[in-house]
Short mmCIF file of C-alpha atoms in Angstrom, two decimals:
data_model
loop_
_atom_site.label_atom_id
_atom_site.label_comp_id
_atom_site.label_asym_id
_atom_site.label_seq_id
_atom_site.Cartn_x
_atom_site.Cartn_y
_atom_site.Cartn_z
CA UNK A 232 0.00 0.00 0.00
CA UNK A 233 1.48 3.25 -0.42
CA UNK A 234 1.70 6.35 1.28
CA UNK A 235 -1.64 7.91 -0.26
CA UNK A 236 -3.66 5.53 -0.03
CA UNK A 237 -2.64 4.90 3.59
CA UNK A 238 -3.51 8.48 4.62
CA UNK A 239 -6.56 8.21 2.76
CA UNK A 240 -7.59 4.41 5.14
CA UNK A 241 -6.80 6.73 7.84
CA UNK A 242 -8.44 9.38 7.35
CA UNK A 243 -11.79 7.54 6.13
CA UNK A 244 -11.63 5.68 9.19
CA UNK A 245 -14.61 6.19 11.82
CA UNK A 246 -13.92 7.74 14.70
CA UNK A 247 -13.36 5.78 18.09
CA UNK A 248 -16.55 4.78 19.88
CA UNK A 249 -15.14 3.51 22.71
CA UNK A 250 -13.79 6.97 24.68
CA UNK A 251 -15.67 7.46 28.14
CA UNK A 252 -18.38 10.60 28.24
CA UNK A 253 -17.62 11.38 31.78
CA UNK A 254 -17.48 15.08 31.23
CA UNK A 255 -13.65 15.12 30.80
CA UNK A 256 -12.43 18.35 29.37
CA UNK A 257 -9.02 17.31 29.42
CA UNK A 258 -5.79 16.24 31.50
CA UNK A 259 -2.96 17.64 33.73
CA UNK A 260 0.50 16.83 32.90
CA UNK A 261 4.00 16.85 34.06
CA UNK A 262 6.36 18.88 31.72
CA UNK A 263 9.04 17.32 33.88
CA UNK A 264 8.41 13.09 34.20
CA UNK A 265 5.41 12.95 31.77
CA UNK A 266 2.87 11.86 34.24
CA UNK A 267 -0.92 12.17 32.70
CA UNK A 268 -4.13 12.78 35.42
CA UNK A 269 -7.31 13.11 33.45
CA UNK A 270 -9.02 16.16 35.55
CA UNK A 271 -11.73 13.62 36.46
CA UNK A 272 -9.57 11.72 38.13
CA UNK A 273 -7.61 14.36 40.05
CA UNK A 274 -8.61 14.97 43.24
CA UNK A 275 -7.03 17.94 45.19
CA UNK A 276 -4.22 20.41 43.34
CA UNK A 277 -2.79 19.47 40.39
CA UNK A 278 0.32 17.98 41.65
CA UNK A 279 2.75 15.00 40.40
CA UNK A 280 2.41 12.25 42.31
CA UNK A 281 5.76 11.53 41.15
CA UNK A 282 8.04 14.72 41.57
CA UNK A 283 5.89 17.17 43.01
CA UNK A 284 6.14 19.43 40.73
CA UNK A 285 2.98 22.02 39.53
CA UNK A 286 1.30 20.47 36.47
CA UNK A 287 -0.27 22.26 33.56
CA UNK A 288 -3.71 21.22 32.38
CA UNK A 289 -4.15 20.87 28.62
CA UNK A 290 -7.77 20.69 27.48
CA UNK A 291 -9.31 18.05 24.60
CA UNK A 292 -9.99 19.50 21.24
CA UNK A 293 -13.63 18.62 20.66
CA UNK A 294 -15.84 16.93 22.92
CA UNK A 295 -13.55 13.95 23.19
CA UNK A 296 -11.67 13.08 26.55
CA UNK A 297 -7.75 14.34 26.30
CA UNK A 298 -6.72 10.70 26.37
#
């Protein structure tokens, strides 16, 4: 297959079904160790559990989790 024709399957594929709709609007993340907490699972400041350090939130585009 070549290259157009496999950006062409890609892009004609559907779109996931199988993301969660609970009212995620995106994630926190660590610039510094990577670490990923969806904001509905954060509970308290948005600190690493790993370093400590201050994480910046970075929201979904659409209405799609940030996952």
């Amino acid at each position: 297959m070549g290259l157009i024709e496999s950006v062409k399957t890609a892009l004609a594929s559907p779109t996931p079904k199988n993301r969660p709709d609970d009212g995620s609007d995106g994630a926190y993340w660590c610039d510094d160790c990577g670490v990923r907490i969806r904001d509905v699972d954060l509970e308290g400041e948005p600190v690493c559990p790993d370093c400590g350090a201050e994480m910046r939130f970075e929201r979904s585009t659409g209405r799609s989790c940030a996952c």
